[in-house]
Coordinates of C-alpha atoms and ligand atoms in Angstrom, one line a residue:
M296 CA -19.4 1.8 18.2
T297 CA -19.3 3.2 14.7
D298 CA -15.7 3.2 13.3
S299 CA -14.4 6.6 12.5
V300 CA -12.5 7.1 9.2
L301 CA -10.4 10.1 8.5
V302 CA -10.6 11.1 4.8
V303 CA -7.5 12.9 3.4
P304 CA -7.9 13.5 -0.4
G305 CA -4.7 15.5 -0.8
D306 CA -3.8 16.8 -4.2
G307 CA -4.5 16.2 -7.9
V308 CA -6.5 13.0 -8.7
G309 CA -6.6 12.3 -4.9
R310 CA -9.5 14.8 -4.9
E311 CA -11.3 12.8 -7.5
V312 CA -10.7 9.1 -6.6
V313 CA -11.1 9.6 -2.8
P314 CA -14.6 11.0 -2.9
A315 CA -15.5 8.2 -5.3
A316 CA -14.1 5.6 -2.9
V317 CA -15.9 7.2 0.1
D318 CA -19.2 6.9 -1.8
V319 CA -18.5 3.1 -2.3
L320 CA -17.6 2.6 1.4
D321 CA -20.6 4.6 2.5
A322 CA -22.9 2.3 0.5
V323 CA -21.7 -0.9 2.2
A324 CA -20.7 -0.1 5.8
D325 CA -21.7 2.0 8.8
L326 CA -18.7 4.3 9.1
E327 CA -18.3 7.9 10.4
F328 CA -16.3 10.0 8.0
H329 CA -14.2 13.0 9.0
H330 CA -12.2 15.1 6.5
A331 CA -8.8 16.7 6.7
E332 CA -6.2 18.3 4.4
A333 CA -2.6 17.4 3.5
G334 CA -0.3 18.0 0.6
D335 CA 0.8 20.8 -1.8
R336 CA -2.5 22.7 -1.6
V337 CA -2.6 23.1 2.1
E338 CA 1.1 23.9 2.2
R339 CA 0.5 26.8 -0.1
E340 CA -2.3 28.1 2.2
T341 CA -0.7 27.4 5.6
G342 CA 3.0 26.7 5.0
E343 CA 2.6 23.1 6.3
A344 CA 2.2 20.1 4.1
L345 CA 1.0 18.0 7.0
P346 CA -0.9 20.2 9.4
E347 CA -0.6 19.0 13.1
E348 CA -4.4 18.9 13.2
T349 CA -4.4 16.3 10.4
R350 CA -1.7 14.2 12.0
R351 CA -3.4 14.2 15.3
R352 CA -6.8 13.2 13.8
A353 CA -5.1 10.4 11.9
I354 CA -3.8 9.1 15.2
D355 CA -7.3 9.3 16.8
A356 CA -9.2 7.8 13.9
D357 CA -9.7 4.0 13.6
A358 CA -8.4 4.3 10.0
T359 CA -7.3 6.9 7.5
L360 CA -8.1 6.9 3.7
F361 CA -5.5 9.0 1.9
G362 CA -5.4 9.9 -1.8
A363 CA -2.1 11.3 -2.9
A364 CA 0.1 14.4 -2.3
G365 CA 2.1 16.1 -5.1
E366 CA 5.7 17.4 -4.6
T367 CA 5.2 17.3 -0.8
A368 CA 4.5 13.5 -0.8
A369 CA 7.5 12.6 1.3
D370 CA 6.6 15.2 3.9
V371 CA 3.0 13.9 4.1
V372 CA 3.1 10.1 3.7
L373 CA 6.2 9.2 5.8
P374 CA 5.0 11.1 8.9
L375 CA 1.4 9.8 8.4
R376 CA 2.7 6.2 8.3
E377 CA 4.6 6.9 11.4
A378 CA 1.6 8.5 13.1
V379 CA -0.5 5.5 12.6
G380 CA 2.3 3.2 14.0
S381 CA 2.6 1.3 10.7
V382 CA 4.6 -1.9 11.1
A383 CA 4.0 -3.2 7.6
N384 CA 3.1 -1.8 4.1
V385 CA 0.9 -4.3 2.3
R386 CA 0.8 -4.1 -1.5
P387 CA -1.3 -6.7 -3.3
A388 CA -0.8 -7.1 -7.0
R389 CA -3.5 -9.2 -8.7
A390 CA -4.4 -9.4 -12.3
Y391 CA -8.2 -9.0 -13.0
P392 CA -10.2 -10.8 -15.7
G393 CA -10.9 -8.4 -18.5
V394 CA -7.9 -6.2 -17.8
D395 CA -5.0 -6.4 -20.2
A396 CA -2.2 -7.5 -17.8
L397 CA 1.3 -8.3 -18.8
R398 CA 1.2 -11.4 -16.6
P399 CA -2.4 -12.5 -16.1
Q400 CA -1.4 -15.3 -13.7
T401 CA -0.2 -12.8 -11.0
D402 CA -1.7 -12.9 -7.6
L403 CA 0.9 -11.9 -5.0
V404 CA 1.2 -9.6 -2.0
V405 CA 4.4 -7.6 -1.2
I406 CA 4.7 -7.0 2.6
R407 CA 7.3 -4.5 3.2
E408 CA 8.9 -3.2 6.4
N409 CA 8.3 0.5 6.2
T410 CA 9.8 2.2 9.2
E411 CA 13.6 1.8 8.8
G412 CA 16.2 0.3 6.5
V413 CA 17.7 2.8 4.0
Y414 CA 14.7 5.1 4.5
S415 CA 15.7 5.9 8.1
G416 CA 16.8 9.3 6.9
I417 CA 20.3 9.1 8.3
E418 CA 22.5 10.6 5.5
A419 CA 25.6 12.8 5.7
E420 CA 28.1 14.5 3.5
V421 CA 31.3 13.5 5.3
A422 CA 33.7 15.3 2.9
D423 CA 33.5 17.2 -0.3
G424 CA 32.1 14.7 -2.8
V425 CA 31.7 11.9 -0.3
T426 CA 28.2 11.0 1.1
T427 CA 27.0 8.3 3.4
L428 CA 23.8 6.6 4.3
T429 CA 23.1 4.6 7.5
R430 CA 20.9 1.5 7.1
V431 CA 19.1 0.8 10.3
V432 CA 17.7 -2.8 10.7
T433 CA 16.3 -3.7 14.2
A434 CA 15.3 -7.1 15.4
E435 CA 12.0 -5.6 16.7
A436 CA 10.8 -4.1 13.3
S437 CA 12.0 -7.2 11.4
R438 CA 10.1 -9.4 13.8
R439 CA 6.9 -7.3 13.5
V440 CA 6.9 -7.3 9.7
A441 CA 7.6 -11.1 9.6
E442 CA 4.8 -11.8 12.0
Y443 CA 2.5 -9.7 10.0
G444 CA 3.6 -11.4 6.8
F445 CA 3.1 -15.0 8.0
E446 CA -0.2 -14.1 9.6
Y447 CA -1.4 -12.5 6.4
A448 CA -0.4 -15.5 4.3
A449 CA -2.2 -17.9 6.7
E450 CA -5.4 -15.7 6.8
H451 CA -5.5 -15.1 3.1
G452 CA -4.7 -18.6 2.0
Y453 CA -1.3 -18.0 0.4
D454 CA 0.8 -21.2 0.7
Q455 CA 4.0 -19.7 -0.6
V456 CA 6.0 -17.2 1.6
T457 CA 9.2 -15.8 0.1
V458 CA 11.6 -13.6 2.0
A459 CA 13.7 -11.2 -0.2
H460 CA 17.1 -10.1 1.1
K461 CA 20.7 -9.4 0.1
A462 CA 22.4 -10.9 3.1
N463 CA 25.3 -12.1 1.0
V464 CA 26.4 -8.5 0.8
M465 CA 24.6 -6.7 3.7
R466 CA 25.6 -9.5 6.1
T467 CA 24.9 -7.7 9.4
T468 CA 21.7 -5.9 8.6
D469 CA 20.0 -8.4 6.3
G470 CA 21.5 -11.1 8.5
Q471 CA 19.6 -9.6 11.4
F472 CA 16.4 -9.4 9.2
L473 CA 16.7 -13.1 8.2
D474 CA 17.4 -14.2 11.8
A475 CA 14.2 -12.4 12.9
V476 CA 12.2 -14.1 10.1
E477 CA 13.6 -17.5 11.1
A478 CA 12.6 -17.0 14.7
V479 CA 9.0 -16.1 13.8
A480 CA 8.7 -18.9 11.3
T481 CA 10.0 -21.5 13.9
D482 CA 7.5 -20.2 16.5
R483 CA 4.7 -20.5 14.0
D484 CA 5.9 -23.8 12.5
A485 CA 5.6 -22.0 9.1
D486 CA 7.4 -22.8 5.8
Y487 CA 9.1 -20.2 3.7
E488 CA 12.0 -19.7 1.2
T489 CA 14.6 -17.0 1.0
T490 CA 15.6 -15.4 -2.3
L491 CA 18.2 -12.8 -3.2
V492 CA 16.3 -9.7 -4.2
D493 CA 18.0 -9.1 -7.5
A494 CA 17.3 -12.7 -8.7
L495 CA 13.7 -12.3 -7.4
A496 CA 13.2 -9.3 -9.6
T497 CA 13.9 -11.4 -12.7
D498 CA 11.9 -14.4 -11.5
L499 CA 8.8 -12.3 -10.5
L500 CA 8.7 -11.2 -14.1
L501 CA 9.2 -14.7 -15.6
R502 CA 7.2 -16.8 -13.1
P503 CA 4.9 -14.6 -11.1
A504 CA 2.5 -17.5 -10.4
A505 CA 5.2 -19.2 -8.3
Y506 CA 4.9 -16.4 -5.6
G507 CA 2.3 -15.6 -3.0
V508 CA 3.4 -13.5 0.0
V509 CA 6.8 -11.7 -0.4
I510 CA 8.2 -10.3 2.8
C511 CA 10.9 -7.7 2.3
P512 CA 13.0 -4.9 3.9
N513 CA 12.0 -1.4 3.1
L514 CA 13.8 -0.5 -0.2
A515 CA 13.4 -4.0 -1.7
G516 CA 9.7 -3.9 -1.0
D517 CA 9.3 -0.5 -2.5
V518 CA 10.9 -1.6 -5.8
L519 CA 9.4 -5.0 -6.0
S520 CA 5.9 -3.8 -5.4
D521 CA 6.1 -1.3 -8.3
L522 CA 7.5 -4.1 -10.4
A523 CA 4.5 -6.2 -9.4
A524 CA 2.1 -3.4 -10.3
G525 CA 3.6 -3.4 -13.8
L526 CA 2.7 -7.1 -14.1
V527 CA -1.0 -6.6 -13.5
G528 CA -2.0 -3.6 -15.5
G529 CA -0.7 -0.4 -13.9
L530 CA -1.1 2.1 -11.2
G531 CA -4.9 2.7 -11.6
L532 CA -5.4 -0.8 -10.0
T533 CA -3.0 -1.2 -7.2
P534 CA -4.1 -0.5 -3.6
S535 CA -2.0 -0.4 -0.4
A536 CA -2.3 -0.5 3.4
N537 CA 0.0 0.7 6.1
V538 CA -1.0 -1.2 9.1
G539 CA -0.3 -0.8 12.8
P540 CA -1.4 -2.7 15.9
D541 CA -4.6 -0.6 16.2
N542 CA -4.6 1.9 13.4
G543 CA -3.9 2.1 9.7
L544 CA -3.4 4.3 6.6
F545 CA -4.9 3.1 3.3
E546 CA -3.9 4.6 0.0
P547 CA -3.5 3.9 -3.7
V548 CA 0.1 3.2 -4.7
H549 CA -0.2 6.0 -7.4
G550 CA 0.5 9.7 -6.9
S551 CA -1.4 12.9 -7.7
A552 CA -1.2 12.2 -11.5
P553 CA -1.0 15.9 -12.5
D554 CA -1.2 14.9 -16.2
I555 CA -4.8 13.9 -15.9
A556 CA -5.9 15.7 -12.7
G557 CA -9.1 17.8 -13.1
E558 CA -10.4 15.9 -16.0
G559 CA -12.5 13.5 -14.0
V560 CA -11.1 10.4 -15.7
A561 CA -8.7 9.0 -13.1
N562 CA -9.3 5.3 -12.4
P563 CA -10.8 5.0 -8.9
A564 CA -10.2 1.2 -8.6
A565 CA -6.9 1.5 -6.7
T566 CA -8.5 3.7 -4.1
I567 CA -11.7 1.7 -3.8
L568 CA -9.6 -1.5 -3.4
S569 CA -7.6 0.4 -0.7
G570 CA -11.0 1.1 0.9
A571 CA -11.7 -2.7 0.8
M572 CA -8.4 -3.2 2.7
L573 CA -9.6 -0.6 5.2
L574 CA -12.9 -2.4 5.7
E575 CA -11.1 -5.7 6.3
H576 CA -8.8 -4.0 8.8
L577 CA -11.8 -2.7 10.7
G578 CA -13.3 -6.2 10.8
H579 CA -16.0 -5.6 8.1
D580 CA -14.8 -8.6 6.2
E581 CA -18.0 -9.3 4.4
S582 CA -18.3 -5.8 3.1
A583 CA -14.7 -5.9 2.0
T584 CA -15.3 -9.1 0.0
D585 CA -18.4 -7.5 -1.6
V586 CA -16.5 -4.4 -2.6
R587 CA -13.7 -6.5 -4.2
A588 CA -16.3 -8.6 -6.1
A589 CA -18.1 -5.4 -7.4
V590 CA -14.8 -3.9 -8.5
E591 CA -13.8 -7.1 -10.3
A592 CA -17.2 -7.3 -12.0
V593 CA -16.9 -3.7 -13.3
L594 CA -13.3 -4.2 -14.4
A595 CA -14.5 -7.2 -16.4
D596 CA -17.6 -5.7 -17.9
G597 CA -16.9 -2.0 -17.9
P598 CA -17.4 0.9 -17.7
R599 CA -13.6 1.5 -17.8
T600 CA -11.5 4.7 -17.5
P601 CA -9.1 5.7 -20.3
D602 CA -6.0 4.1 -18.6
L603 CA -7.7 0.7 -19.2
G604 CA -8.7 1.6 -22.7
G605 CA -12.2 2.9 -22.0
D606 CA -13.7 6.4 -22.0
A607 CA -15.7 6.4 -18.8
S608 CA -15.4 9.0 -16.0
T609 CA -14.2 8.3 -12.5
E610 CA -17.8 8.8 -11.3
A611 CA -19.3 6.5 -13.9
V612 CA -17.0 3.7 -12.6
S613 CA -17.7 4.3 -8.9
D614 CA -21.4 4.5 -9.7
A615 CA -21.2 1.2 -11.5
V616 CA -19.4 -0.4 -8.5
I617 CA -22.2 0.9 -6.2
E618 CA -24.8 -0.4 -8.5
R619 CA -23.2 -3.9 -8.4
L620 CA -23.2 -3.7 -4.6
Ligands
LIG974 P1 1.7 9.2 -10.6 O1 1.4 7.9 -9.9 O2 1.0 10.3 -10.1 O3 1.5 9.0 -12.1 C1 2.2 8.1 -13.0 C2 1.3 7.8 -14.2 O4 0.2 7.0 -13.9 C3 0.8 9.0 -14.9 O5 0.8 8.9 -16.3 C4 -0.7 9.1 -14.4 O6 -1.6 9.7 -15.2 C5 -1.0 7.6 -14.2 N1 -1.9 7.4 -13.1 C6 -1.7 7.5 -11.8 N2 -2.8 7.3 -11.1 C7 -3.8 7.0 -12.0 C8 -5.2 6.7 -11.9 N3 -5.8 6.6 -10.7 N4 -5.9 6.5 -13.0 C9 -5.3 6.6 -14.2 N5 -4.0 6.9 -14.4 C10 -3.2 7.1 -13.3 O7 3.3 9.3 -10.4 P2 4.3 10.5 -10.9 O8 3.8 11.1 -12.1 O9 5.6 10.0 -10.7 O10 4.1 11.6 -9.7 C11 3.2 12.7 -9.8 C12 3.2 13.4 -8.4 O11 2.7 12.5 -7.5 C13 4.5 13.9 -8.0 O12 4.4 15.2 -7.4 C14 4.9 12.9 -6.9 O13 5.7 13.4 -5.9 C15 3.5 12.5 -6.3 N6 3.5 11.1 -5.8 C16 2.8 11.0 -4.6 C17 2.6 9.8 -4.0 C18 1.8 9.7 -2.7 O14 1.3 10.7 -2.3 N7 1.8 8.6 -2.1 C19 3.2 8.5 -4.6 C20 3.8 8.8 -5.9 C21 4.0 10.0 -6.4
LIG975 MG1 7.3 3.6 -4.3

């Protein structure tokens, strides 16, 4: 049966880079596209940033390709990730030939738990001037992200698995996280190292080539993946996937970029590469490889958008990718 993909462009440059990525996907795979709205625009029209109709269709689809939302991002992305049953947020950071990267040796993938931790939303003001936050870490969510991380490393040929934590301070919660990782690694007979997350931030910058797959709790993964994006040439290039057992949400790491929205010059590479992750998730491995190779070739030879020093439009870049395909 043809896989169904829900397309949610959202706001700002999402409305430019998502159609460009859909054109690329359409050129390589037999997919059935459906469209839905989310974000600031639809909130202004309907009062809801994530209409129930969009949420339900994301659950029903085989995968969702999302652009970005503006100010309503948290009201859209968090519930959408939950709707697709996401157990892991996968954020590759790879330097591409021809792109001026801070650390050209970088090829790493941050795999982040993205359902709990300090993003569980349990905050309170317990007294005037005193606020609290409850950090939830469950054995189940920790096990799932560890399993996903080790499986990803094995499937994608990464020898090095690093687990970031701060169990020296957060003994109970990160202790639980590390216990879950240890159990999964023992089961799989897999090797890994553990590193304190603050020390890892320095070492990623100094020696990125020493790392492959980095498995982390929620907040640590959010911060480290943005750091990794900085090593490889910025937000126009970094894709992401939120994967569940039988569903997924694929989106560029960047937001709606209001400073350049409407000009037709946003870099579509991050969204096209998110589309490659979507293809892989649906089992179209060969098409995914072809899309990555075509993006790499265009990044190396141009045309390039202004964020990479060129003067090409979004469409000129996606057309060049399609031509390579
Ligand atoms: P941003 O990622 O939208 O932009 C940061 C910088 O990167 C800007 O200078 C922008 O021009 C540039 N940039 C981003 N994407 C680009 C692309 N494809 N090509 C070339 N340059 C690109 O982050 P910012 O400015 O912090 O947030 C803007 C809005 O986006 C806010 O309303 C924020 O809430 C929302 N946002 C939404 C996210 C989501 O929907 N997942 C994630 C991050 C921010
Ligand atoms: Mg972030």
